[in-house]
Short mmCIF file of C-alpha atoms and ligand atoms in Angstrom, two decimals:
data_model
loop_
_atom_site.label_atom_id
_atom_site.label_comp_id
_atom_site.label_asym_id
_atom_site.label_seq_id
_atom_site.Cartn_x
_atom_site.Cartn_y
_atom_site.Cartn_z
CA UNK A 1 -26.47 50.86 -10.04
CA UNK A 2 -28.78 48.90 -12.24
CA UNK A 3 -26.53 49.70 -15.30
CA UNK A 4 -23.32 48.48 -13.38
CA UNK A 5 -24.87 45.23 -12.33
CA UNK A 6 -25.98 44.62 -15.97
CA UNK A 7 -22.55 45.21 -17.08
CA UNK A 8 -20.98 43.04 -14.48
CA UNK A 9 -23.51 40.35 -15.39
CA UNK A 10 -22.65 40.73 -19.05
CA UNK A 11 -18.90 40.49 -18.20
CA UNK A 12 -19.43 37.33 -16.11
CA UNK A 13 -21.43 35.80 -18.97
CA UNK A 14 -18.74 36.67 -21.39
CA UNK A 15 -16.10 35.07 -19.21
CA UNK A 16 -18.17 31.87 -18.72
CA UNK A 17 -18.86 31.74 -22.46
CA UNK A 18 -15.06 32.13 -23.08
CA UNK A 19 -14.47 29.32 -20.58
CA UNK A 20 -17.11 27.20 -22.06
CA UNK A 21 -15.88 28.01 -25.56
CA UNK A 22 -12.27 27.16 -24.39
CA UNK A 23 -13.50 23.89 -23.11
CA UNK A 24 -15.45 23.18 -26.28
CA UNK A 25 -12.42 23.70 -28.60
CA UNK A 26 -10.04 21.96 -26.07
CA UNK A 27 -7.29 21.16 -26.84
CA UNK A 28 -6.41 23.98 -29.22
CA UNK A 29 -2.52 23.78 -28.75
CA UNK A 30 0.08 21.15 -27.58
CA UNK A 31 -0.29 19.75 -24.02
CA UNK A 32 2.73 19.35 -21.71
CA UNK A 33 2.98 16.10 -19.85
CA UNK A 34 5.50 16.48 -17.04
CA UNK A 35 7.49 13.23 -16.36
CA UNK A 36 9.08 13.82 -12.84
CA UNK A 37 12.11 11.68 -13.63
CA UNK A 38 15.06 11.67 -16.27
CA UNK A 39 14.34 10.61 -19.66
CA UNK A 40 14.53 6.95 -20.67
CA UNK A 41 13.27 5.60 -17.37
CA UNK A 42 10.05 3.55 -16.74
CA UNK A 43 7.73 6.65 -16.16
CA UNK A 44 9.11 8.31 -19.29
CA UNK A 45 8.69 5.18 -21.38
CA UNK A 46 5.01 4.70 -20.17
CA UNK A 47 4.37 8.54 -20.67
CA UNK A 48 5.58 8.46 -24.21
CA UNK A 49 3.82 5.23 -25.11
CA UNK A 50 0.35 6.36 -23.91
CA UNK A 51 0.99 9.94 -24.85
CA UNK A 52 1.65 9.10 -28.48
CA UNK A 53 -1.78 7.66 -28.88
CA UNK A 54 -3.46 10.27 -26.69
CA UNK A 55 -2.08 12.90 -29.11
CA UNK A 56 -3.79 11.32 -32.07
CA UNK A 57 -7.14 11.15 -30.23
CA UNK A 58 -6.91 14.71 -28.92
CA UNK A 59 -5.50 16.15 -32.06
CA UNK A 60 -2.81 18.01 -30.45
CA UNK A 61 0.73 16.90 -29.57
CA UNK A 62 1.38 15.71 -25.92
CA UNK A 63 4.95 17.10 -25.26
CA UNK A 64 6.92 15.23 -22.51
CA UNK A 65 8.84 17.53 -20.21
CA UNK A 66 11.22 15.81 -17.87
CA UNK A 67 11.38 17.66 -14.51
CA UNK A 68 13.62 15.52 -12.30
CA UNK A 69 14.56 15.86 -8.60
CA UNK A 70 13.68 14.95 -5.04
CA UNK A 71 12.27 11.50 -6.00
CA UNK A 72 9.80 12.83 -8.55
CA UNK A 73 8.26 15.54 -6.08
CA UNK A 74 9.91 18.44 -7.89
CA UNK A 75 8.05 17.59 -11.05
CA UNK A 76 4.69 16.84 -9.43
CA UNK A 77 4.77 20.01 -7.44
CA UNK A 78 5.38 21.79 -10.71
CA UNK A 79 2.31 20.01 -12.16
CA UNK A 80 0.17 21.02 -8.97
CA UNK A 81 1.26 24.73 -9.51
CA UNK A 82 0.37 24.73 -13.25
CA UNK A 83 -2.63 26.52 -14.68
CA UNK A 84 -5.69 24.14 -14.41
CA UNK A 85 -6.50 24.65 -18.09
CA UNK A 86 -5.79 21.14 -19.38
CA UNK A 87 -2.58 22.11 -21.08
CA UNK A 88 -0.39 20.63 -18.30
CA UNK A 89 -0.77 17.18 -17.03
CA UNK A 90 1.66 14.85 -15.27
CA UNK A 91 2.59 11.17 -15.12
CA UNK A 92 2.80 10.45 -11.49
CA UNK A 93 3.27 6.93 -9.83
CA UNK A 94 3.21 4.87 -6.66
CA UNK A 95 6.25 6.87 -5.26
CA UNK A 96 5.04 10.44 -6.03
CA UNK A 97 1.33 9.63 -5.23
CA UNK A 98 1.80 6.94 -2.57
CA UNK A 99 5.13 6.95 -0.71
CA UNK A 100 6.13 10.60 -0.82
CA UNK A 101 3.86 11.95 1.91
CA UNK A 102 5.59 9.52 4.55
CA UNK A 103 9.03 10.62 3.34
CA UNK A 104 8.69 14.48 2.81
CA UNK A 105 7.29 16.16 5.91
CA UNK A 106 7.11 19.42 3.95
CA UNK A 107 5.84 17.99 0.73
CA UNK A 108 4.35 20.88 -1.25
CA UNK A 109 1.38 18.85 -2.59
CA UNK A 110 -1.22 16.42 -1.30
CA UNK A 111 -1.49 13.49 -3.74
CA UNK A 112 -5.08 12.97 -2.80
CA UNK A 113 -6.33 16.57 -2.81
CA UNK A 114 -4.31 18.73 -5.25
CA UNK A 115 -4.94 16.86 -8.48
CA UNK A 116 -7.73 15.85 -10.72
CA UNK A 117 -7.03 12.15 -11.50
CA UNK A 118 -7.16 11.27 -15.11
CA UNK A 119 -6.48 7.64 -14.94
CA UNK A 120 -4.10 4.65 -14.46
CA UNK A 121 -1.76 4.14 -17.33
CA UNK A 122 0.04 0.85 -16.52
CA UNK A 123 0.94 -1.46 -13.66
CA UNK A 124 4.66 -1.98 -13.37
CA UNK A 125 5.78 -5.06 -11.49
CA UNK A 126 9.03 -4.70 -9.53
CA UNK A 127 12.20 -6.76 -9.99
CA UNK A 128 15.32 -7.12 -8.04
CA UNK A 129 18.25 -6.78 -10.54
CA UNK A 130 21.94 -6.86 -10.35
CA UNK A 131 24.96 -6.10 -12.53
CA UNK A 132 25.70 -8.93 -14.90
CA UNK A 133 28.79 -10.24 -12.99
CA UNK A 134 27.36 -9.91 -9.51
CA UNK A 135 28.62 -12.97 -7.42
CA UNK A 136 25.14 -14.45 -6.98
CA UNK A 137 22.87 -16.17 -9.50
CA UNK A 138 19.70 -16.52 -7.40
CA UNK A 139 17.76 -14.52 -4.81
CA UNK A 140 18.84 -16.70 -1.89
CA UNK A 141 22.49 -16.08 -2.62
CA UNK A 142 21.95 -12.47 -3.34
CA UNK A 143 20.37 -11.88 0.05
CA UNK A 144 23.22 -13.86 1.66
CA UNK A 145 25.52 -11.28 0.13
CA UNK A 146 23.23 -8.35 1.39
CA UNK A 147 23.47 -9.74 4.88
CA UNK A 148 27.28 -10.27 4.83
CA UNK A 149 28.52 -7.47 2.68
CA UNK A 150 25.53 -4.97 2.49
CA UNK A 151 27.44 -1.75 3.36
CA UNK A 152 29.89 -2.46 0.59
CA UNK A 153 27.23 -2.97 -1.92
CA UNK A 154 25.76 0.00 -3.96
CA UNK A 155 22.02 0.17 -4.67
CA UNK A 156 20.93 2.56 -7.47
CA UNK A 157 17.64 4.32 -7.00
CA UNK A 158 15.85 7.55 -8.35
CA UNK A 159 15.88 9.50 -5.17
CA UNK A 160 13.93 9.35 -1.76
CA UNK A 161 10.21 8.59 -2.39
CA UNK A 162 10.80 7.17 -5.95
CA UNK A 163 9.43 3.68 -6.67
CA UNK A 164 13.02 2.22 -6.80
CA UNK A 165 13.94 3.75 -3.52
CA UNK A 166 10.58 2.80 -1.84
CA UNK A 167 10.70 -0.91 -2.98
CA UNK A 168 14.31 -1.41 -2.02
CA UNK A 169 13.53 0.22 1.34
CA UNK A 170 10.88 -2.49 1.65
CA UNK A 171 13.49 -5.14 0.73
CA UNK A 172 15.95 -3.87 3.41
CA UNK A 173 13.27 -3.91 5.95
CA UNK A 174 12.08 -7.48 5.14
CA UNK A 175 15.63 -8.81 4.92
CA UNK A 176 16.89 -6.84 7.85
CA UNK A 177 19.81 -5.69 5.78
CA UNK A 178 21.58 -2.27 5.16
CA UNK A 179 23.38 -1.20 1.95
CA UNK A 180 24.81 1.94 0.39
CA UNK A 181 22.15 3.97 -1.50
CA UNK A 182 23.13 5.76 -4.57
CA UNK A 183 20.56 8.36 -5.85
CA UNK A 184 20.12 9.18 -9.67
CA UNK A 185 17.63 11.56 -11.54
CA UNK A 186 15.84 8.47 -12.58
CA UNK A 187 16.30 4.80 -13.13
CA UNK A 188 17.09 5.34 -16.76
CA UNK A 189 20.48 6.75 -15.81
CA UNK A 190 20.66 4.26 -12.91
CA UNK A 191 20.27 1.35 -15.36
CA UNK A 192 23.19 2.80 -17.50
CA UNK A 193 25.46 2.47 -14.44
CA UNK A 194 24.17 -0.92 -13.57
CA UNK A 195 24.87 -2.16 -17.01
CA UNK A 196 28.32 -0.56 -16.81
CA UNK A 197 28.87 -2.35 -13.55
CA UNK A 198 29.36 1.00 -11.60
CA UNK A 199 26.68 -0.18 -9.10
CA UNK A 200 25.68 -3.48 -7.80
CA UNK A 201 21.81 -3.80 -7.70
CA UNK A 202 18.44 -2.09 -7.68
CA UNK A 203 14.66 -2.58 -7.39
CA UNK A 204 13.17 -1.34 -10.47
CA UNK A 205 9.95 -1.32 -12.66
CA UNK A 206 9.78 -4.08 -15.23
CA UNK A 207 9.19 -1.67 -18.16
CA UNK A 208 12.73 -0.33 -17.65
CA UNK A 209 14.44 -3.76 -17.54
CA UNK A 210 13.09 -6.20 -20.04
CA UNK A 211 15.36 -5.59 -22.91
CA UNK A 212 18.48 -5.53 -20.64
CA UNK A 213 17.54 -8.77 -18.95
CA UNK A 214 16.82 -10.44 -22.24
CA UNK A 215 20.09 -9.25 -23.59
CA UNK A 216 21.94 -10.49 -20.57
CA UNK A 217 23.50 -7.20 -19.69
CA UNK A 218 21.95 -7.23 -16.20
CA UNK A 219 20.76 -10.20 -14.05
CA UNK A 220 17.15 -10.57 -12.62
CA UNK A 221 17.08 -12.26 -9.26
CA UNK A 222 13.21 -12.35 -8.95
CA UNK A 223 10.00 -10.57 -9.80
CA UNK A 224 8.00 -9.45 -6.82
CA UNK A 225 4.46 -10.44 -8.18
CA UNK A 226 2.52 -13.60 -7.38
CA UNK A 227 2.91 -14.95 -11.00
CA UNK A 228 5.88 -14.66 -13.37
CA UNK A 229 5.65 -12.04 -16.11
CA UNK A 230 4.85 -13.37 -19.70
CA UNK A 231 7.64 -11.08 -20.93
CA UNK A 232 10.22 -12.72 -18.58
CA UNK A 233 9.10 -16.35 -18.28
CA UNK A 234 12.54 -17.46 -16.95
CA UNK A 235 12.56 -15.10 -13.97
CA UNK A 236 11.16 -16.66 -10.78
CA UNK A 237 8.81 -14.97 -8.48
CA UNK A 238 10.07 -13.96 -5.05
CA UNK A 239 7.81 -16.67 -3.66
CA UNK A 240 9.43 -19.27 -5.68
CA UNK A 241 12.83 -17.88 -4.84
CA UNK A 242 12.35 -18.20 -1.18
CA UNK A 243 11.28 -14.65 -0.24
CA UNK A 244 7.39 -14.77 -0.40
CA UNK A 245 6.84 -11.80 1.81
CA UNK A 246 8.50 -9.47 -0.80
CA UNK A 247 5.45 -8.87 -2.92
CA UNK A 248 5.35 -5.33 -4.49
CA UNK A 249 4.21 -3.84 -7.77
CA UNK A 250 4.09 -0.12 -8.84
CA UNK A 251 1.92 1.80 -11.16
CA UNK A 252 2.15 4.95 -13.32
CA UNK A 253 -0.96 7.20 -13.81
CA UNK A 254 -2.01 10.52 -15.35
CA UNK A 255 -3.03 13.63 -13.19
CA UNK A 256 -4.06 17.21 -13.92
CA UNK A 257 -3.93 20.10 -11.49
CA UNK A 258 -6.90 20.55 -9.21
CA UNK A 259 -9.47 22.79 -10.77
CA UNK A 260 -9.04 21.51 -14.25
CA UNK A 261 -12.59 21.70 -15.83
CA UNK A 262 -14.52 18.49 -15.64
CA UNK A 263 -15.08 18.32 -19.41
CA UNK A 264 -11.42 18.68 -20.05
CA UNK A 265 -10.63 16.01 -17.33
CA UNK A 266 -13.18 13.80 -19.06
CA UNK A 267 -11.67 14.31 -22.56
CA UNK A 268 -8.17 13.36 -21.19
CA UNK A 269 -9.58 10.31 -19.34
CA UNK A 270 -11.30 9.20 -22.57
CA UNK A 271 -8.26 9.73 -24.65
CA UNK A 272 -6.10 7.64 -22.16
CA UNK A 273 -8.84 4.81 -22.25
CA UNK A 274 -8.64 4.75 -26.06
CA UNK A 275 -4.89 4.48 -25.87
CA UNK A 276 -5.25 1.48 -23.52
CA UNK A 277 -7.58 -0.16 -25.87
CA UNK A 278 -5.35 0.50 -28.92
CA UNK A 279 -3.61 -2.68 -30.08
CA UNK A 280 -0.24 -1.17 -30.89
CA UNK A 281 -0.18 0.65 -27.66
CA UNK A 282 -1.03 -2.38 -25.74
CA UNK A 283 1.48 -4.49 -27.54
CA UNK A 284 4.26 -2.04 -26.60
CA UNK A 285 3.34 -1.88 -23.05
CA UNK A 286 2.87 -5.68 -22.69
CA UNK A 287 6.24 -6.39 -24.36
CA UNK A 288 7.96 -4.40 -21.68
CA UNK A 289 6.01 -6.35 -19.03
CA UNK A 290 3.51 -3.56 -18.32
CA UNK A 291 0.12 -4.55 -16.83
CA UNK A 292 -2.78 -2.85 -18.58
CA UNK A 293 -5.53 -1.74 -16.33
CA UNK A 294 -8.95 -3.37 -17.09
CA UNK A 295 -11.98 -1.00 -17.58
CA UNK A 296 -12.98 -0.90 -13.86
CA UNK A 297 -9.46 0.28 -12.83
CA UNK A 298 -9.52 3.03 -15.32
CA UNK A 299 -10.70 6.66 -15.09
CA UNK A 300 -10.45 9.27 -12.35
CA UNK A 301 -12.66 7.80 -9.63
CA UNK A 302 -10.67 4.57 -9.59
CA UNK A 303 -7.35 6.29 -9.62
CA UNK A 304 -8.51 8.56 -6.60
CA UNK A 305 -9.27 5.40 -4.59
CA UNK A 306 -5.82 3.88 -5.61
CA UNK A 307 -4.04 7.01 -4.48
CA UNK A 308 -5.85 7.19 -1.17
CA UNK A 309 -5.17 3.45 -0.51
CA UNK A 310 -1.48 3.60 -1.53
CA UNK A 311 -0.79 6.66 0.71
CA UNK A 312 -2.43 4.62 3.56
CA UNK A 313 -0.50 1.53 2.67
CA UNK A 314 3.01 2.93 2.31
CA UNK A 315 3.07 5.47 5.20
CA UNK A 316 3.32 2.82 8.04
CA UNK A 317 5.80 0.73 6.09
CA UNK A 318 8.04 3.62 5.46
CA UNK A 319 7.71 5.15 8.93
CA UNK A 320 8.60 1.59 10.47
CA UNK A 321 11.71 1.54 8.21
CA UNK A 322 12.59 4.79 9.63
CA UNK A 323 13.24 6.46 6.33
CA UNK A 324 12.98 10.20 5.61
CA UNK A 325 13.95 12.45 2.82
CA UNK A 326 17.65 12.96 2.48
CA UNK A 327 18.57 9.35 2.92
C1 MLT B 1 11.87 6.61 -13.40
O1 MLT B 1 11.10 6.75 -14.37
O2 MLT B 1 13.05 6.90 -13.34
C2 MLT B 1 11.37 5.73 -12.25
O3 MLT B 1 9.90 5.88 -12.21
C3 MLT B 1 11.97 6.30 -10.99
C4 MLT B 1 11.50 5.52 -9.85
O4 MLT B 1 10.37 5.88 -9.31
O5 MLT B 1 12.12 4.62 -9.37
#
């Protein structure tokens, strides 16, 4: 009996040592960052910008894997189910980790319990945008069109529970309007159709829109933040444009599966923090209208609080709007 227990103890020590050794040499191979939407959209853009600098700090490539579907919940479920070894992380956001629980009764993850929060990557103000020849040149006239012709107008979004879907649901609720809703695998492809004039409007994150608005290939009706964005000084706020109650901003943040060792979580958080302090990374995010989190908003503890508050915030709003998955 004694020999067996010694052998077991030695085996356990060996495992622990391996674990500790693995954590000590982490990362020893490339890291997958799941982006739960199509390439080219805002979440993909933020992931690639911060991922590039994180790769340098960690000494291993962060490889983005786009896993789209179901408003981002497919990809985030994949991340939840991944081995908690630090080699799979995900870029979630206000939709996947705030709105989704209210919209998916059988959601296969709990945003507040099934992840190790790594940190906030960027705040992403929301804009109401239209195709360039939409017959309205300001928010007031746009809303008039929504009220009079809503069902004939096509809104492009990235699936139930996405940021675009959630924030245009809020718009419908505030303006008491209904419109036709067209789902895409991300607002990257949705924007292509908006530029092509195939759809009429959308509610999207600024980091996806700045180049197109500046080029005049789409029109911005308003930005839903208290102040104008420095990257779009000519776009009025919703308050200036006569819809002060429409105030909404999204965010993108990095998560690892629950059970990822604390030392590894800390290494990832530190790498994200360094990326957000890097001049070039900041410049790229700011040029696209991204809002860089201040130090107190960074890290896992602050992100955990944000997720809990966002789930609490969006659940009553979306329930009141009567929206559920499949719409
Ligand atoms: C995207 O990257 O496509 C967006 O984050 C989708 C969305 O949430 O609207």
